[in-house]
XYZ file of C-alpha atoms in Angstrom:
739
model
C 0.014 0.074 0.061
C 2.828 2.250 0.764
C 4.497 1.738 -2.229
C 1.131 2.284 -4.258
C 0.440 5.798 -2.543
C 3.952 6.579 -3.412
C 3.504 6.070 -6.909
C 0.192 8.076 -6.771
C 1.723 10.761 -5.072
C 4.587 11.016 -7.652
C 1.909 11.104 -10.185
C -0.222 13.989 -8.950
C 2.897 16.198 -9.254
C 3.882 14.964 -12.546
C 0.113 15.562 -13.453
C -0.801 19.064 -11.921
C 2.573 20.928 -12.076
C 3.731 23.242 -14.523
C 0.832 23.983 -16.580
C -1.532 26.504 -16.361
C -4.387 25.693 -19.477
C -7.867 24.220 -18.372
C -7.124 21.037 -19.912
C -3.959 21.097 -17.401
C -5.047 21.509 -14.176
C -7.916 20.179 -12.177
C -10.942 22.572 -11.508
C -11.568 22.896 -7.692
C -14.789 23.757 -6.346
C -14.794 24.358 -2.246
C -18.519 24.344 -1.414
C -18.249 26.067 2.079
C -22.192 26.320 3.927
C -22.418 28.705 6.884
C -23.460 27.097 10.461
C -24.464 23.694 9.162
C -24.534 20.951 11.475
C -23.269 17.738 11.169
C -26.914 16.178 11.345
C -28.190 18.629 8.942
C -28.440 16.074 5.687
C -29.996 13.029 4.687
C -26.304 11.593 4.472
C -25.647 9.883 7.789
C -22.186 10.727 9.093
C -23.135 9.068 12.313
C -22.748 5.241 12.605
C -26.384 5.082 11.633
C -29.127 7.047 10.195
C -31.010 9.310 12.635
C -34.203 11.081 12.555
C -32.504 14.188 11.296
C -30.976 12.261 8.278
C -34.721 11.204 7.459
C -35.934 15.024 7.952
C -33.823 16.799 5.545
C -33.436 16.359 1.859
C -29.982 17.012 0.377
C -29.492 14.929 -2.941
C -26.509 17.002 -4.384
C -24.961 15.993 -0.901
C -26.040 11.978 -1.525
C -24.685 12.178 -5.034
C -21.318 13.596 -3.602
C -21.036 10.720 -0.809
C -22.139 8.063 -3.298
C -19.392 9.133 -5.754
C -16.781 10.058 -3.324
C -15.341 10.089 -0.186
C -17.028 10.829 3.624
C -15.096 12.071 6.613
C -17.184 11.352 9.479
C -14.464 13.059 11.901
C -14.059 16.266 10.419
C -13.827 19.601 12.374
C -13.785 23.127 12.121
C -13.467 26.062 14.637
C -16.811 26.583 16.894
C -17.212 30.099 15.226
C -17.179 31.267 11.606
C -14.100 34.012 10.932
C -11.848 31.401 12.524
C -12.420 28.851 10.368
C -12.481 31.140 7.207
C -9.074 32.359 8.203
C -7.710 28.503 8.959
C -8.611 27.591 5.181
C -7.220 31.020 3.592
C -3.953 30.860 5.150
C -3.645 27.161 6.511
C -3.058 27.949 10.375
C -5.113 26.992 13.354
C -6.477 29.946 15.367
C -4.215 29.228 17.814
C -1.426 30.813 15.581
C -3.348 33.197 13.262
C -5.364 34.923 16.212
C -8.288 35.301 14.493
C -10.025 33.525 17.390
C -13.284 35.109 17.130
C -15.705 36.919 14.391
C -15.190 40.136 12.969
C -16.944 43.185 11.752
C -14.823 46.390 12.584
C -11.420 46.621 13.106
C -11.329 48.310 16.713
C -14.238 46.828 17.876
C -14.281 43.636 19.818
C -17.242 41.625 19.183
C -17.087 39.583 22.088
C -19.469 39.777 25.059
C -18.508 40.727 28.501
C -17.826 38.580 31.576
C -17.081 39.456 34.820
C -14.590 36.752 35.248
C -12.575 36.787 32.066
C -12.859 39.041 28.930
C -11.330 38.341 25.267
C -7.484 38.401 24.930
C -6.139 42.292 24.110
C -4.569 41.727 20.775
C -6.571 39.383 19.090
C -6.803 40.183 15.303
C -10.158 41.982 15.238
C -8.944 43.241 11.671
C -8.695 39.693 10.446
C -7.234 38.367 7.410
C -5.421 40.807 5.405
C -3.546 41.115 2.183
C -0.111 40.709 3.878
C -1.067 37.313 4.856
C -0.176 34.206 2.473
C -3.394 33.081 0.889
C -4.721 30.303 -0.410
C -6.264 32.065 -3.654
C -3.274 34.104 -4.332
C -1.154 30.706 -4.496
C -3.380 29.434 -6.630
C -3.793 32.606 -8.665
C 0.083 32.143 -9.177
C -0.204 28.856 -10.152
C -2.451 29.680 -13.069
C -5.906 29.507 -11.618
C -8.820 31.838 -12.261
C -9.882 32.464 -8.371
C -13.801 33.389 -7.824
C -15.135 34.193 -4.464
C -19.212 33.783 -4.073
C -21.178 34.053 -1.344
C -19.894 34.997 2.355
C -16.422 36.102 2.962
C -15.894 37.502 6.438
C -12.444 37.361 6.018
C -11.380 40.741 6.882
C -13.244 43.728 8.926
C -14.914 46.665 7.523
C -12.751 49.764 6.066
C -9.924 47.283 5.667
C -8.505 45.597 2.808
C -9.106 42.339 4.057
C -12.780 43.168 3.770
C -12.821 42.624 -0.084
C -11.854 39.209 -1.189
C -10.291 40.876 -4.547
C -7.387 41.865 -2.057
C -7.026 38.348 -0.724
C -6.358 36.662 -4.227
C -9.889 36.121 -5.513
C -9.812 37.576 -9.140
C -13.836 37.888 -8.904
C -16.110 38.484 -5.718
C -19.423 37.874 -5.760
C -21.469 39.609 -2.597
C -18.947 38.957 -0.322
C -17.665 41.471 2.311
C -16.909 42.420 6.152
C -20.308 40.800 7.603
C -20.705 37.366 8.669
C -24.686 37.098 8.028
C -27.357 38.808 5.746
C -29.579 41.311 6.513
C -32.271 39.280 4.762
C -32.192 36.210 2.605
C -35.294 37.773 0.262
C -34.671 39.435 -2.828
C -38.010 41.552 -2.072
C -35.917 42.695 0.967
C -32.753 43.659 -1.060
C -30.840 41.105 0.920
C -31.103 43.591 3.887
C -30.263 46.729 2.305
C -32.815 49.844 3.120
C -32.782 50.887 -0.300
C -33.108 49.135 -4.014
C -29.608 49.279 -5.344
C -27.948 50.701 -2.261
C -25.728 48.918 0.423
C -26.433 49.055 4.092
C -24.132 48.568 6.659
C -23.261 46.295 8.226
C -25.560 43.409 7.299
C -26.885 44.249 4.110
C -25.382 42.140 0.889
C -23.686 43.852 -1.550
C -23.033 43.351 -5.133
C -26.639 41.564 -6.104
C -28.274 44.645 -6.852
C -29.826 43.287 -9.795
C -32.019 41.172 -8.061
C -33.145 43.660 -5.661
C -36.638 43.674 -5.347
C -37.169 40.308 -7.070
C -38.373 37.063 -5.513
C -35.029 35.857 -5.911
C -33.506 33.959 -2.650
C -29.840 35.170 -1.714
C -28.740 31.143 -2.342
C -30.444 31.397 -5.560
C -28.766 34.434 -6.861
C -25.217 33.569 -5.490
C -25.483 30.566 -7.556
C -26.979 32.057 -10.532
C -23.725 34.498 -10.381
C -21.338 31.919 -9.404
C -22.307 29.625 -12.446
C -21.763 32.455 -14.634
C -18.215 33.040 -13.755
C -17.584 29.262 -14.178
C -18.889 29.630 -17.581
C -16.451 32.413 -18.228
C -13.491 30.494 -17.178
C -14.342 27.906 -19.581
C -14.450 30.347 -22.516
C -11.277 31.954 -20.975
C -9.688 28.221 -21.102
C -8.451 28.851 -17.518
C -8.776 26.275 -14.735
C -10.442 27.893 -11.967
C -10.832 27.776 -8.169
C -14.672 28.698 -7.134
C -15.042 29.416 -3.308
C -18.802 28.982 -3.309
C -19.674 30.106 0.483
C -23.147 30.477 1.030
C -24.559 32.807 3.608
C -27.294 30.159 4.460
C -27.883 28.517 6.596
C -26.968 30.997 8.628
C -29.578 33.197 10.769
C -32.252 35.004 9.879
C -33.777 31.367 9.605
C -36.009 32.313 6.866
C -37.982 30.253 4.136
C -36.577 29.195 1.054
C -39.505 28.826 -1.637
C -40.753 26.571 -2.903
C -38.966 24.538 -0.628
C -40.691 25.504 2.472
C -43.404 23.269 1.403
C -42.105 20.224 1.716
C -41.916 20.910 5.437
C -44.699 23.166 6.536
C -47.812 21.622 8.414
C -46.267 18.251 8.467
C -44.258 15.655 10.764
C -40.795 14.752 11.140
C -40.514 11.463 9.062
C -41.138 8.134 11.468
C -42.321 10.430 14.098
C -45.872 11.855 15.491
C -44.026 14.996 15.904
C -45.180 18.051 14.235
C -42.499 20.339 12.071
C -42.937 23.870 13.801
C -42.719 26.826 11.454
C -39.002 27.547 12.460
C -37.771 24.329 11.965
C -39.789 24.135 8.330
C -37.874 27.475 7.255
C -34.374 26.194 8.413
C -34.955 22.441 6.286
C -36.282 24.750 3.562
C -32.538 26.600 3.807
C -31.123 23.331 3.808
C -32.783 22.189 0.971
C -32.109 25.318 -0.869
C -28.455 25.136 0.143
C -28.501 21.581 -1.613
C -30.390 22.810 -4.542
C -27.505 25.246 -5.475
C -25.141 22.137 -5.557
C -27.315 20.195 -7.376
C -27.078 23.302 -9.869
C -23.355 23.322 -9.991
C -23.192 19.730 -10.692
C -25.284 19.982 -13.723
C -23.493 23.087 -14.989
C -20.330 21.345 -14.768
C -22.142 18.366 -16.508
C -23.382 20.726 -19.306
C -20.315 22.356 -19.893
C -18.329 18.738 -19.928
C -15.840 19.586 -17.645
C -17.439 17.366 -14.441
C -14.649 14.614 -14.774
C -11.867 17.671 -14.576
C -13.749 19.328 -11.695
C -12.770 18.219 -7.519
C -15.758 19.338 -5.329
C -14.810 19.513 -1.299
C -18.209 20.096 0.673
C -17.820 20.977 4.129
C -19.492 23.493 6.834
C -17.641 26.727 8.887
C -18.633 25.244 12.170
C -21.230 22.991 13.908
C -24.917 23.747 13.597
C -26.696 26.320 15.524
C -29.028 25.439 18.676
C -28.285 27.496 21.283
C -30.971 30.104 20.171
C -33.487 30.926 17.436
C -34.423 27.453 16.428
C -37.658 25.360 16.995
C -38.619 21.727 18.377
C -36.294 18.879 16.900
C -37.804 15.426 15.892
C -36.857 14.551 19.393
C -39.268 16.760 20.854
C -36.264 18.636 22.302
C -35.623 22.487 21.672
C -32.235 24.422 22.154
C -28.685 22.590 22.490
C -30.553 19.124 20.689
C -30.512 19.848 17.058
C -27.163 17.831 16.577
C -27.934 14.949 18.622
C -26.116 12.449 19.458
C -23.620 15.448 19.173
C -23.700 17.973 22.549
C -24.554 21.501 21.955
C -23.842 23.241 18.761
C -22.362 26.564 16.942
C -20.046 28.423 19.541
C -19.563 25.377 21.853
C -16.274 23.286 22.580
C -18.258 20.204 22.695
C -18.702 18.034 19.128
C -21.830 19.797 18.284
C -19.885 22.932 17.961
C -16.861 21.812 15.899
C -17.687 18.473 13.969
C -19.155 19.271 10.543
C -20.082 17.235 7.411
C -17.491 16.699 5.017
C -17.439 15.038 1.386
C -15.047 14.992 -1.653
C -15.774 13.855 -4.962
C -14.986 14.278 -8.642
C -18.025 15.947 -10.000
C -18.241 12.661 -12.700
C -16.264 9.664 -12.105
C -13.950 8.647 -15.277
C -11.370 6.337 -14.100
C -9.332 7.018 -17.104
C -9.346 10.622 -16.811
C -5.930 12.101 -16.250
C -6.548 13.834 -12.927
C -8.555 11.060 -11.511
C -5.801 8.572 -12.002
C -3.657 11.382 -10.105
C -6.030 11.525 -7.435
C -8.352 8.679 -7.358
C -11.105 8.540 -4.984
C -13.299 5.157 -4.201
C -16.767 5.825 -4.664
C -18.696 5.324 -1.672
C -15.692 5.352 0.631
C -15.769 6.316 4.302
C -13.087 7.535 6.265
C -13.009 8.098 10.115
C -9.511 9.605 10.089
C -9.669 13.206 11.902
C -9.197 16.159 10.122
C -9.524 19.708 10.634
C -10.484 23.006 8.281
C -6.774 24.014 8.207
C -5.597 20.677 6.303
C -7.724 22.311 3.439
C -4.874 25.023 2.812
C -1.859 22.204 1.627
C -4.212 19.689 0.359
C -5.791 21.997 -2.330
C -2.381 23.310 -2.977
C -1.366 19.929 -3.464
C -4.157 19.088 -5.673
C -3.304 21.797 -7.855
C 0.168 21.349 -8.533
C 1.831 24.042 -6.232
C 2.757 25.022 -2.798
C 3.427 27.555 0.070
C 6.435 29.852 0.047
C 9.031 28.598 2.290
C 9.133 30.315 5.647
C 5.293 30.406 5.703
C 4.118 28.378 8.643
C 1.080 25.760 8.114
C -0.883 23.950 10.858
C -2.523 22.037 8.377
C -2.068 18.459 6.734
C -2.131 17.453 3.328
C -5.123 14.871 3.561
C -4.058 13.200 0.248
C -3.399 9.909 1.603
C -6.534 9.563 3.669
C -8.515 10.275 0.528
C -6.575 7.593 -1.560
C -7.056 5.151 1.221
C -10.145 5.783 3.242
C -9.346 3.116 5.679
C -6.144 4.237 6.795
C -5.917 5.153 10.179
C -5.476 8.919 11.682
C -2.033 9.606 12.969
C -2.297 8.541 16.580
C 0.202 11.521 17.445
C -1.578 14.678 15.670
C -3.638 16.540 17.667
C -6.336 18.942 16.667
C -6.519 21.860 18.609
C -9.782 23.942 19.214
C -9.288 27.772 20.994
C -11.947 30.337 21.732
C -10.903 32.466 24.440
C -14.042 34.416 24.305
C -17.675 34.687 25.506
C -19.615 34.062 22.321
C -23.420 33.978 23.418
C -24.874 31.779 26.171
C -23.238 31.638 29.318
C -23.520 28.152 30.007
C -21.854 24.821 29.213
C -19.264 24.591 26.595
C -20.199 27.959 25.190
C -18.014 29.636 28.112
C -14.489 30.657 26.856
C -12.556 27.540 26.512
C -9.681 25.661 24.650
C -9.540 21.832 23.771
C -7.362 19.108 22.297
C -8.388 15.834 20.687
C -5.940 13.064 20.490
C -6.832 9.698 19.075
C -10.171 9.068 20.657
C -9.359 11.332 23.660
C -10.304 15.319 24.100
C -9.483 17.339 26.789
C -10.991 20.841 27.600
C -10.005 23.435 29.585
C -12.799 26.271 31.094
C -11.135 29.720 31.664
C -13.650 31.082 33.605
C -13.896 28.241 36.136
C -10.547 26.968 35.557
C -11.692 23.246 34.890
C -10.883 20.511 33.141
C -12.942 18.150 31.395
C -11.916 14.769 29.582
C -14.116 12.288 27.326
C -13.316 9.639 25.404
C -15.302 9.957 21.884
C -15.173 6.142 20.947
C -17.196 5.465 23.738
C -19.098 8.940 24.363
C -19.591 10.845 21.399
C -22.292 12.802 23.299
C -19.686 13.879 25.832
C -21.914 12.534 28.785
C -19.096 11.348 31.013
C -16.175 13.327 32.256
C -13.327 10.966 32.989
C -10.803 13.508 34.337
C -11.077 12.045 37.770
C -11.071 8.326 36.750
C -8.058 8.930 34.392
C -5.916 11.930 35.256
C -2.962 10.790 33.644
C -4.496 10.916 30.283
C -5.797 14.293 31.112
C -1.892 15.511 31.975
C -0.730 13.551 28.723
C -3.308 15.610 26.736
C -2.821 18.989 28.692
C 0.733 18.664 28.494
C 0.568 18.266 24.936
C -2.002 21.304 24.204
C 0.689 23.548 26.578
C 3.338 22.596 24.286
C 1.307 23.294 21.233
C -0.014 26.671 22.621
C 3.597 27.753 23.801
C 5.409 27.225 20.369
C 2.344 28.815 18.214
C 2.158 31.775 20.361
C -1.470 31.224 22.006
C -3.190 34.309 23.189
C -5.254 33.924 26.493
C -8.009 35.903 28.003
C -7.686 38.450 30.727
C -8.820 38.664 34.040
C -11.838 41.105 34.282
C -10.319 42.281 37.432
C -6.687 42.183 37.305
C -6.450 42.753 33.749
C -3.535 39.641 33.566
C -3.638 37.061 31.119
C -5.463 33.716 32.366
C -3.746 30.897 30.818
C -5.044 27.541 31.508
C -4.230 25.670 34.894
C -2.142 22.663 33.393
C -2.528 19.533 35.420
C 0.811 18.382 36.850
C 1.632 15.020 38.137
C 3.420 15.423 41.674
C 7.195 15.358 40.731
C 7.825 12.486 43.550
C 5.850 9.818 42.860
C 6.137 6.211 44.137
C 3.443 4.185 42.611
C 2.939 0.303 44.115
C 0.954 -0.875 41.373
C -1.692 -1.879 43.322
C -5.494 -0.842 42.937
C -8.167 -1.174 40.154
C -6.931 -2.005 36.783
C -3.282 -3.112 37.910
C -2.035 -6.633 37.224
C 1.171 -8.387 38.048
C 3.195 -9.688 35.122
C 4.847 -13.228 35.715
C 7.457 -14.709 33.404
C 4.997 -16.767 32.077
C 3.154 -13.675 30.817
C 6.249 -13.225 28.193
C 7.294 -15.113 25.029
C 11.011 -15.843 24.315
C 11.544 -13.796 21.388
C 15.971 -14.850 20.513
C 16.959 -15.492 24.013
C 18.113 -19.421 25.148
C 15.859 -21.547 27.150
C 17.920 -20.863 30.085
C 18.371 -16.966 30.040
C 15.618 -16.148 31.778
C 14.028 -17.926 34.987
C 12.065 -16.852 38.093
C 12.161 -17.775 41.778
C 10.659 -16.277 44.915
C 8.625 -13.727 42.613
C 11.975 -12.387 41.336
C 12.493 -12.748 37.509
C 16.231 -13.134 36.741
C 17.983 -13.012 33.394
C 21.640 -14.199 32.595
C 22.370 -11.741 30.313
C 23.419 -14.158 27.626
C 22.890 -14.073 24.867
C 21.730 -10.524 24.067
C 17.921 -10.658 23.356
C 14.430 -10.018 24.672
C 11.307 -11.320 26.066
C 7.919 -9.708 24.586
C 4.484 -9.472 25.861
C 1.744 -11.854 24.489
C -0.084 -8.621 22.901
C 0.818 -5.251 21.639
C -0.371 -3.085 24.266
C -0.698 0.917 23.149
C -1.225 2.656 26.351
C 0.338 1.410 29.839
C 1.421 2.353 33.434
C 4.267 0.232 34.399
C 6.075 0.021 37.771
C 8.968 -2.701 38.158
C 11.921 -2.695 40.549
C 15.304 -4.008 39.058
C 18.701 -4.427 40.090
C 21.970 -5.638 38.635
C 24.031 -8.292 40.093
C 27.182 -7.472 38.186
C 29.093 -3.816 37.950
C 28.629 -2.544 34.640
C 25.674 -4.276 34.012
C 23.328 -3.460 30.766
C 19.386 -4.034 30.370
C 16.166 -2.326 29.120
C 12.576 -2.225 29.187
C 11.024 -1.664 25.703
C 7.951 0.237 25.035
C 5.681 -0.265 21.911
C 8.275 -2.670 20.076
C 7.226 -3.257 16.509
C 6.163 -6.316 15.219
C 8.108 -6.458 12.481
C 11.538 -6.051 14.414
C 10.230 -8.800 16.635
C 9.690 -11.042 13.692
C 13.088 -10.084 12.329
C 14.673 -10.932 15.697
C 13.035 -14.463 15.724
C 14.544 -15.175 12.017
C 18.046 -14.151 13.584
C 18.148 -10.739 12.128
C 19.874 -8.429 15.023
C 19.236 -8.794 18.800
C 17.318 -6.140 20.069
C 13.718 -4.704 18.676
C 12.891 -1.366 17.675
C 10.631 0.662 19.749
C 11.033 3.089 22.834
C 13.800 1.890 25.375
C 13.708 2.997 28.661
C 17.617 2.192 30.032
C 18.101 -0.319 32.856
C 21.852 0.475 33.317
C 24.253 0.056 36.187
C 26.660 2.997 37.493
C 29.582 1.161 36.598
C 28.869 0.851 32.810
C 30.263 4.439 32.208
C 33.386 3.422 33.806
C 33.771 0.370 31.873
C 33.008 1.770 28.330
C 35.463 4.579 29.132
C 38.121 2.133 29.573
C 37.078 -0.224 26.963
C 36.624 2.557 24.183
C 39.504 4.853 25.283
C 36.478 7.961 25.079
C 34.202 9.926 27.346
C 30.704 8.366 27.859
C 29.088 11.776 27.124
C 26.090 9.944 24.712
C 24.399 8.304 27.641
C 23.820 8.230 31.394
C 23.001 5.523 33.908
C 20.266 6.762 35.657
C 17.436 6.161 33.301
C 17.702 7.577 29.543
C 14.702 7.189 27.266
C 15.293 6.916 23.585
C 14.111 5.237 20.499
C 15.971 2.628 18.864
C 16.343 1.557 14.930
C 13.871 3.697 12.797
C 11.523 4.794 15.729
C 11.275 8.202 16.445
C 10.974 10.326 19.506
C 11.137 13.979 20.599
C 13.067 13.860 23.739
C 12.165 15.846 27.058
C 15.292 17.966 28.132
C 17.748 17.726 28.918
C 18.896 16.148 25.720
C 21.643 14.132 24.507
C 24.366 15.455 22.496
C 23.045 13.336 19.289
C 19.571 14.767 19.833
C 17.820 11.745 20.207
C 18.143 10.316 24.083
C 16.167 12.438 26.843
C 18.843 12.561 29.528
C 17.577 12.194 33.113
C 16.911 15.667 35.030
C 18.421 13.970 38.083
C 20.897 11.334 38.806
C 18.764 8.715 41.276
C 19.628 5.250 39.969
C 21.274 3.093 42.825
C 24.499 0.945 42.358
C 24.954 -2.849 41.848
C 22.832 -4.947 43.965
C 20.485 -2.139 45.078
C 17.020 -2.221 44.274
C 15.751 0.650 41.805
C 11.914 1.456 41.138
C 11.233 2.550 37.957
C 7.222 3.964 37.115
C 6.758 4.260 33.415
C 3.766 6.378 32.215
C 3.171 5.717 27.912
C 0.296 7.259 26.840
C -0.701 8.394 23.080
C 3.221 8.527 21.929
C 4.387 9.896 25.072
C 6.480 8.275 27.595
C 7.166 9.624 31.009
C 9.751 7.967 33.444
C 10.061 8.361 37.399
C 13.163 6.917 38.977
C 12.978 6.307 42.672
C 9.951 8.247 43.077
C 11.034 11.523 41.387
C 10.405 12.448 37.092
C 13.450 12.330 35.543
C 13.172 11.733 31.344
C 10.981 10.660 28.618
C 9.617 11.886 25.152
C 6.848 12.559 22.908
C 5.625 12.359 19.412
C 6.865 8.642 19.495
C 6.620 6.422 16.690
C 5.591 3.638 16.963
C 2.945 4.478 19.601
C 1.969 0.649 19.761
C 3.710 -2.552 20.273
C 4.988 -4.983 22.305
C 6.432 -4.649 25.828
C 9.834 -6.119 26.061
C 12.525 -7.319 28.677
C 16.040 -7.185 27.807
C 19.213 -9.611 28.431
C 22.332 -7.941 27.802
C 25.719 -9.139 29.083
C 25.508 -9.630 32.744
C 23.054 -11.109 35.404
C 20.089 -8.884 35.934
C 16.397 -9.015 38.157
C 13.069 -7.837 38.057
C 10.500 -8.250 40.616
C 7.190 -6.561 41.171
C 6.566 -5.863 37.927
C 2.697 -4.629 37.773
C 0.811 -3.302 34.807
C -2.298 -1.120 34.128
C -3.500 -1.004 30.413
C -5.041 2.249 29.854
C -7.785 3.251 27.052
């Protein structure tokens, strides 16, 4: 599979680079919906179809899902401008500092609180021409770049309020505001006078439709498709950023679709669809009708085979206010069920969004589709986020960002090509909303969050509290596991802090002291002697291991002590692979200069190689078990200083394994040296407590934390004990497997 992906990625670069005609580059459409929830569609993104999926009518989305790939764990920021800026420049809000929605350059749109308020210098002006932007790079690569609909990039009276200053050749209806004054042409789209523009909410640029019965979504679509036609006439590849104002408030009917819902019941229930929800559903259907019209136009122009469509939303669905009863007969905070809450919230309902991607027409012989083949009807559960679109679209267009431009997003091509590919276990998704948005309850409070694998940690700035959820088991985030799994929370918080420090996170300020309020980072005690007893802990005996490449008499046990002769060099391994764990072990060397180790996450391939006689030690993360006399032995034998290792608990990767070591770091940059020298000498028992969670390893020696590392690869594998050169003993070996 790896070789196949390599060939395809190489083919992509060969096909898409160094050409500027319409036939030499694929057309790319980013269809971005405003405030569309994960459940606001007939396409199921949950494990099974829900009442919501039966309620909404989105045949255009169904076609995309049938022809292409669905990502069911895709994310955006919790409100609009941060997401749109992330797509535009490829950075997370933590880094680009557009952490709230924008309108005026000198006015903070955040609400006020008696506890904390918005960061002092967040970018109220929004994105500006001096930012490196996606459309400007595509333009340089030969694309005609078209903006249609909601912009909300830069604030009023700044250059960034006009998309044409951000790299778009054409701007249809985009300006500084994030919502329309009205969706109906009869109301001039929120402008007081026909043909005029009324700040802040009047939509500009569609004056020809003022006074007509043309819905804003329809007018935007008509004008966007005209520009697609012009691009074809000009024989230029195009990038169409079709970003509808729908389904943002105000919730107003989209005729004639409202007749499909008004006065009716939710399918499969006896629950009447109230007027608000009838209007909302009509807006969703009208949005999808735009997608259908786009698909038809691409077919009619005979460019569908050359056109890639990406569909997503800028944040979770609105549910905190302005909505009616759902099919579950519930009101606010329930329209994204089973996800919790909605737009503006740190919970899944606020950030998880629909994401579809497909060629507009499937043709396996098309050169672009050969370069980027998308399996029809495929479904990926990999976690992706809005800033990933920046490097991905550049890749599919055959170009890249300039050197020096920091990009937080990842190219998702490999997951598009292989829907079954697992998410990167070491890649964390970050969410940062240090503002008061609207409601003063639940997840709508100022917050930061991190998702890594199935786990998600949330910090609330007003209360200073943390929450922890396992999304694989609890997608609705109902059971806070922070007290049950403090070690998991600490690991995630540590990862968040490292990222936030590197990216220059801005924090809310205390309303009274006016000082920054950074998270209260949970920390484990530096002095920690774990006895390995309690819920979940089990003792490991010699029979719990399998001999890999040692002699039959290398390992033995007596009176609860596991003994290794040291000859030959080799390991025993656990019977199964283990991802997350806590391990307690006491060890002692019986001879001066003894050498041994505990291997975490030893790769199955390296174990197989050892079984076949290739090598002596596995590839993984080694926690060294070394006698104090080893340095003296080394210097006598090799006639040079032993400066690349210590005898007090080094942690390091072996073979092709990787790890980012905690300081202090060895001269070779690979080993984590201990911060203190605590190991006892030959014949004395030493106590190790090892915590290995989601690619992070931490070691306590005789009760104090001294070394470790993060971003380990692999982060799953076998647990091994090493025999090397001299006798060593282990006792009280106990493990607690973690989720």
